[in-house]
Short mmCIF file of C-alpha atoms in Angstrom, two decimals:
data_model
loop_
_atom_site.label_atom_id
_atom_site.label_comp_id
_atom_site.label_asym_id
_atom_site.label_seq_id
_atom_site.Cartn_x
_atom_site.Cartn_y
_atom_site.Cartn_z
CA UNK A 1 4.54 59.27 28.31
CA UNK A 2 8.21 60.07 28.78
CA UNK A 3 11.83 58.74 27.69
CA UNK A 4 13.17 56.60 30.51
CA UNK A 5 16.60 57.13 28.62
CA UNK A 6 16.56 60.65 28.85
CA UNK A 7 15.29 61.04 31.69
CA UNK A 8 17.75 59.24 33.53
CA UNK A 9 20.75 61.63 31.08
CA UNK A 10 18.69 64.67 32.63
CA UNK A 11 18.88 63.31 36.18
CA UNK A 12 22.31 62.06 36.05
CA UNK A 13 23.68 65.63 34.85
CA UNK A 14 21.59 67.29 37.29
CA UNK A 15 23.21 64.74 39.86
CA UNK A 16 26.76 65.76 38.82
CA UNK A 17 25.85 69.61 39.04
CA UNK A 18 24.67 69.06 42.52
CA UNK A 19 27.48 67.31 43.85
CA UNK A 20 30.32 66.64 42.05
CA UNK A 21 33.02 65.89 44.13
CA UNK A 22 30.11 64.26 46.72
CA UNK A 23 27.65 66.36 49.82
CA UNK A 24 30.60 67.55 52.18
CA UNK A 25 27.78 67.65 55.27
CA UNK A 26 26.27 64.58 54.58
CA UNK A 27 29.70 62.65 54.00
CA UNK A 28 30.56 63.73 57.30
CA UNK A 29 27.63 63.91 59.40
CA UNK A 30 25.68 60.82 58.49
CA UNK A 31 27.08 56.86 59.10
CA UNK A 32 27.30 54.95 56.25
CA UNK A 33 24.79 52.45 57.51
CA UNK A 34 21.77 54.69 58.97
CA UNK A 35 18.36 53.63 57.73
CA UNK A 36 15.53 56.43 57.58
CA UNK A 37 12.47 56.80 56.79
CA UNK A 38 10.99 59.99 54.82
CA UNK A 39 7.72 61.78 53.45
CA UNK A 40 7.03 64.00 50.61
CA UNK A 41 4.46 66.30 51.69
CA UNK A 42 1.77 68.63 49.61
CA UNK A 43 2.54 72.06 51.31
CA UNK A 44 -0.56 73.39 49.37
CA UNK A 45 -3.29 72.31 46.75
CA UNK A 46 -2.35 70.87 43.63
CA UNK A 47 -2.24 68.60 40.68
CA UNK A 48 0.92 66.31 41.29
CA UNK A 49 3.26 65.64 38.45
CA UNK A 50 7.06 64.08 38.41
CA UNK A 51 6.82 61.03 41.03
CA UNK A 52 8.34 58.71 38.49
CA UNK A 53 11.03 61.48 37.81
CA UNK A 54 11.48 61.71 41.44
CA UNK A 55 11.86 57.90 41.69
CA UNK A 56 14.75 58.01 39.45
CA UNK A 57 16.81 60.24 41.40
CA UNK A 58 17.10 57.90 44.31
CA UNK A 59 17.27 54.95 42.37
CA UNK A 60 20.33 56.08 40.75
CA UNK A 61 21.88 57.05 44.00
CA UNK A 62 21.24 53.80 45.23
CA UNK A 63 18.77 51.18 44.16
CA UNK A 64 18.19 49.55 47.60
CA UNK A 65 16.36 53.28 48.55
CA UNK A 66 12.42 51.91 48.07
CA UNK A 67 10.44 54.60 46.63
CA UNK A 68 6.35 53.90 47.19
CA UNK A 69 3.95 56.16 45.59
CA UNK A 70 0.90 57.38 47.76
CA UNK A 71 -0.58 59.28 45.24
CA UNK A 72 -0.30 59.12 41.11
CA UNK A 73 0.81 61.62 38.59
CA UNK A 74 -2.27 63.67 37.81
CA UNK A 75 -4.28 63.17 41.32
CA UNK A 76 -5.69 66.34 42.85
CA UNK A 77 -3.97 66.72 46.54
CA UNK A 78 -4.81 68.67 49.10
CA UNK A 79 -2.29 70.64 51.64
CA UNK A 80 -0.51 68.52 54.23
CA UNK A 81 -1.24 65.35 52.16
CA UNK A 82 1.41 62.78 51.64
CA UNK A 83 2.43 61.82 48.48
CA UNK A 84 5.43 59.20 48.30
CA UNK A 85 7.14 57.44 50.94
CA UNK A 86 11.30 57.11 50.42
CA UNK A 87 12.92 54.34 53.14
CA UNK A 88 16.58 53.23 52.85
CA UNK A 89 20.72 54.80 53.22
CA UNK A 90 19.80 57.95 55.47
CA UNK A 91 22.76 59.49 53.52
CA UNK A 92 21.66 59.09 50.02
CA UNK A 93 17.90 59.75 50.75
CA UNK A 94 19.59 63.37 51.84
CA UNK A 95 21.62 63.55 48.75
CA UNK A 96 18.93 63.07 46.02
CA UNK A 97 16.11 64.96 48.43
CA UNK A 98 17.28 68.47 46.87
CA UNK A 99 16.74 67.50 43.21
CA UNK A 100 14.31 65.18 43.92
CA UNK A 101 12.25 68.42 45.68
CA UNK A 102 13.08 70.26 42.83
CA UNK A 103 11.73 68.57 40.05
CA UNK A 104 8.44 67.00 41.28
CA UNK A 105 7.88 71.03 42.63
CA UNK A 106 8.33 72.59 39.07
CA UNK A 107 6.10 69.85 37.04
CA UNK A 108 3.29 69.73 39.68
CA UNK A 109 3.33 73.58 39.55
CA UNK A 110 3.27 73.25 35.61
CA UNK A 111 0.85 70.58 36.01
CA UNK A 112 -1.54 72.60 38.28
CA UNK A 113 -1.44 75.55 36.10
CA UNK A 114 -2.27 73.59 32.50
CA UNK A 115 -5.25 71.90 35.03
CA UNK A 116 -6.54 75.02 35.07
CA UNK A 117 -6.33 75.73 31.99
CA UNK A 118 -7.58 72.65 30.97
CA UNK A 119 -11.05 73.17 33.36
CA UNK A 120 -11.42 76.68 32.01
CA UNK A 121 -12.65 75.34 28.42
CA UNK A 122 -13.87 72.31 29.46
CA UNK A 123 -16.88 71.16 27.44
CA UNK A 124 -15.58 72.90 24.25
CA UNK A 125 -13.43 70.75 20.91
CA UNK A 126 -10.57 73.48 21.36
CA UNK A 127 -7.08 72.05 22.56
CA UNK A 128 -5.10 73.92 24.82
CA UNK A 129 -0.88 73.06 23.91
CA UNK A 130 2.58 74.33 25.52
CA UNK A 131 4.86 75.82 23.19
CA UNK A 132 8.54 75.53 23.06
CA UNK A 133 9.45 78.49 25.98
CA UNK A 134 10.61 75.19 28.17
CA UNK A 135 13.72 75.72 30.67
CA UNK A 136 16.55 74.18 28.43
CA UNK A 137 17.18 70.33 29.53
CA UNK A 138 14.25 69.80 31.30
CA UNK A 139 11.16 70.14 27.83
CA UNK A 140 10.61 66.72 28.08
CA UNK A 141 9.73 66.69 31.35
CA UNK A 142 7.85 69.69 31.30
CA UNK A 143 6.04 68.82 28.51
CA UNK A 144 5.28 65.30 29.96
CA UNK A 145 3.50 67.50 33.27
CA UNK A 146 1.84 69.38 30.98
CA UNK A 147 -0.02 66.42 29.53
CA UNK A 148 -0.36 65.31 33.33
CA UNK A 149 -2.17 68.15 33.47
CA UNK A 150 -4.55 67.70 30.64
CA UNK A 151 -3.31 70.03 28.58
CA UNK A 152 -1.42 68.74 24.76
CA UNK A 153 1.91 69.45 23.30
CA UNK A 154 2.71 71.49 20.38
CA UNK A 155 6.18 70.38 18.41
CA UNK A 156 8.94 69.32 21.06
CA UNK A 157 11.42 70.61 18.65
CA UNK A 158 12.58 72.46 15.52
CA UNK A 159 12.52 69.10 13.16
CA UNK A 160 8.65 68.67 14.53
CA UNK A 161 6.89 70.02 12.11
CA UNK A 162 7.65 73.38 9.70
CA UNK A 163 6.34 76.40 11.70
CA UNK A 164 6.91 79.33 9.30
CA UNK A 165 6.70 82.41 11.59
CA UNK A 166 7.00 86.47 10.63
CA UNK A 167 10.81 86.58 10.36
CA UNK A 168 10.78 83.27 7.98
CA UNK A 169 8.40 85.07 5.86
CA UNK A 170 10.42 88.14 5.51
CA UNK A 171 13.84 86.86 4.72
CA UNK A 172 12.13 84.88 1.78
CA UNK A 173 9.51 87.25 0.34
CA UNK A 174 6.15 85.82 0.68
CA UNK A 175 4.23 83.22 2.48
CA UNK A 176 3.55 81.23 -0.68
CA UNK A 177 7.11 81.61 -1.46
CA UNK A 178 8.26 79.93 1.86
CA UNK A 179 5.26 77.14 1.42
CA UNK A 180 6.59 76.50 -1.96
CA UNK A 181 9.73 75.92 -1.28
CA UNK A 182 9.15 74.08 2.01
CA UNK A 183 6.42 71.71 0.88
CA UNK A 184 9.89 70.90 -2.32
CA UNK A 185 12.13 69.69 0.39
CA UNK A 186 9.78 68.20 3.26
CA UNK A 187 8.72 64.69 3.71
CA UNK A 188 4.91 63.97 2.99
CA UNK A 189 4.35 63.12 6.82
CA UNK A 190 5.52 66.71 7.83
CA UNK A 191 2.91 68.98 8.72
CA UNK A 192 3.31 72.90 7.68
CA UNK A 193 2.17 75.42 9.56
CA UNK A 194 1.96 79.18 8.64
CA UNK A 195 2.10 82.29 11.16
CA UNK A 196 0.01 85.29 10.23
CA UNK A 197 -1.27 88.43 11.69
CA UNK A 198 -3.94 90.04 9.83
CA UNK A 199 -6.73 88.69 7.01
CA UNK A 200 -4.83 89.45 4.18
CA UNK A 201 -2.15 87.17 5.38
CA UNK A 202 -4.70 84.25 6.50
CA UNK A 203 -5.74 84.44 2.56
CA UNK A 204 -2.30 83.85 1.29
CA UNK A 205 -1.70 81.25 3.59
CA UNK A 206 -5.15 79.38 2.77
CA UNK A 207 -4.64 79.49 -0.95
CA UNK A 208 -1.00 78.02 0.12
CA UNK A 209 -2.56 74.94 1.49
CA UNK A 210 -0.85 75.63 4.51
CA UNK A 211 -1.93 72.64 6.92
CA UNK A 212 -2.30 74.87 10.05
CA UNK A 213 -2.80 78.55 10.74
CA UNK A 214 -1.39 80.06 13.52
CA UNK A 215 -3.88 83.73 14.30
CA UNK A 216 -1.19 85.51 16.47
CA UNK A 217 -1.96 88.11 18.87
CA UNK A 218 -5.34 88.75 16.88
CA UNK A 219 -8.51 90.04 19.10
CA UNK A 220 -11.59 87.76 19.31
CA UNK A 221 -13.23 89.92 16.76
CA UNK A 222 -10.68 88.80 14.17
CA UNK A 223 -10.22 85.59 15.28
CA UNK A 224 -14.21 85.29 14.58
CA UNK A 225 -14.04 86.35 10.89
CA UNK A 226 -10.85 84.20 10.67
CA UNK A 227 -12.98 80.79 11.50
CA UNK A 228 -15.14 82.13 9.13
CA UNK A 229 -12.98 82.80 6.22
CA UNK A 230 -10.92 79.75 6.93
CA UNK A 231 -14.22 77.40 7.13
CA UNK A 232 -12.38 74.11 8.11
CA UNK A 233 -10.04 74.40 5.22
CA UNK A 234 -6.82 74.25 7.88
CA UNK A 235 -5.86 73.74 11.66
CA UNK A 236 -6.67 77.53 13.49
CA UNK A 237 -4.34 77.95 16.34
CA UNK A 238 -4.45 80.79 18.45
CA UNK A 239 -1.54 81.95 19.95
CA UNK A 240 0.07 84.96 21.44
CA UNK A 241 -1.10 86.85 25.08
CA UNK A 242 -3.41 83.94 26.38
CA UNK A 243 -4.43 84.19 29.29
CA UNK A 244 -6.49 82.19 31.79
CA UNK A 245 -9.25 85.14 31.79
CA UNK A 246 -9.27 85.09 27.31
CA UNK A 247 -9.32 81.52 26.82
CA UNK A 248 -12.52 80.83 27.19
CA UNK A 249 -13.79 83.40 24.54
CA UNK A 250 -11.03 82.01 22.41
CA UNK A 251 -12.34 78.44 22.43
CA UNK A 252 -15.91 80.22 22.37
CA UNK A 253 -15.46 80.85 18.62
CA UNK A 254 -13.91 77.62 17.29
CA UNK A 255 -10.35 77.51 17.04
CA UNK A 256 -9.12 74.64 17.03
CA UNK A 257 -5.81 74.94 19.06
CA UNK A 258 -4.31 77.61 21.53
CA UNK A 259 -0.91 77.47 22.37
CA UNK A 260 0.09 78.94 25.93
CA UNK A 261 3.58 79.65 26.45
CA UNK A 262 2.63 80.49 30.30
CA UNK A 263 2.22 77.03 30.95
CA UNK A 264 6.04 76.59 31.34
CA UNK A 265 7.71 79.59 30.80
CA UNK A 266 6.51 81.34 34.24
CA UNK A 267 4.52 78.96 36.37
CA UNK A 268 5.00 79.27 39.80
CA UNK A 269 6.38 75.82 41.63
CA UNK A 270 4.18 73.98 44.15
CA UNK A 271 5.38 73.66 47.72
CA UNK A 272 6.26 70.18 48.25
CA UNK A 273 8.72 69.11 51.15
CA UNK A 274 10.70 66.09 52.56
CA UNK A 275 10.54 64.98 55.93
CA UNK A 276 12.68 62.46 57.69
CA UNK A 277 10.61 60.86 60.69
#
């Protein structure tokens, strides 16, 4: 589900932000051989997500910490539930508890939010995705709490897939122009996909052969004659202001895809703490 390589580069150079010459309280306030004993704690409802990622950080720091999970990525928890038990070096169980915190706070928060997205259109053959508006370093974790969540990914990066947007379009002329010339220098694997906002556009990209359609900011009207008009011929993604309160009206109609870039661009972090007893 996620790179154990780069996940330990992304802790490691969060690691050296965080402390890079060492914790000047800790260092002098704790003995080198004191043994604790600490929680992480739900401080409200949620859908957990990063316990793994959280793992690594004290492994790292010293692999004689034992990290045991009480709960799983994706379990439901309630407020004032326990989820993971850390025992070992009081010092370095205070060192990694900061970025440990922060992590497993921002990817259950991103994983509660695409769970509710996720319930929202449940029942319905529409796929909700995350988009690329990730906080730089950390889209692979993000993206990884997203699925956690139930949600999908779109493209993790630029050499994904061709996404031809409005600004693509422009500099060369014409969305069969900028098909043409991508589907000339592409692999036969890569997918193409084709931004439009109106009808007229949704034409010229279906007589491109465009793979996927992206409907951006259209209302559910439009969307409606698009599905129509595009009858199965390519991938209909919806994109552009989603929100919780539309997406069920999107899905509704039959698009295939909607991307949501609020699943990681804004969510809110769940309160999670660390308690030594």
């Amino acid at each position: 589900m996620y790179n154990k390589f780069l996940a330990e580069k992304i802790i490691k150079n969060a690691l050296i932000e965080d402390m890079n010459y060492g914790d000047t309280t800790t260092d002098i306030l704790i003995d080198e051989h004191s043994i604790s004993e600490a929680f992480m704690i739900a401080k409200e409802e949620g859908v957990i997500a990063g316990l793994p990622i959280a793992e690594i950080v004290f492994r790292l720091l010293d692999n004689k910490i034992a990290f045991q999970f009480i709960k799983e990525d994706g379990e439901h928890v309630k407020k004032g539930e326990q989820i993971a038990i850390i025992k070992g070096s009081t010092k370095n169980i205070l060192k990694g508890e900061r970025l440990a915190l922060n992590i497993i706070q921002r990817m259950s928060g991103i994983a509660s939010k695409a769970s509710a997205y996720a319930d929202r259109i449940n029942g319905y053959n529409t796929k909700i995705v995350d988009t690329r508006k990730t906080t730089p370093g950390l889209r692979m974790l993000e993206k990884y709490a997203v699925r956690v969540g139930g949600c999908f990914n779109h493209r993790f990066n630029l050499s994904d897939a061709v996404m031809i947007k409005d600004n693509h379009i422009k500099a060369v002329g014409s969305i069969e122009k900028a098909v043409d010339r991508v589907r000339k220098n592409i692999a036969h694997t890569t997918k193409i996909e084709v931004e439009v906002t109106n009808l007229k556009e949704l034409e010229e990209a279906i007589n491109a052969n465009a793979d996927i359609i992206m409907l951006d900011n259209m209302d559910i009207e439009t969307m409606k004659k698009a599905v129509a008009i595009t009858n199965r011929r390519a991938i209909l993604e919806a994109s552009g202001n989603v929100t919780i309160e539309r997406i069920k009206g999107m899905a509704e109609i039959g698009v295939d895809v909607i991307s949501v870039g609020e699943l990681t661009h804004s969510v809110k972090a769940m309160d999670i703490s660390l308690m030594i007893i």
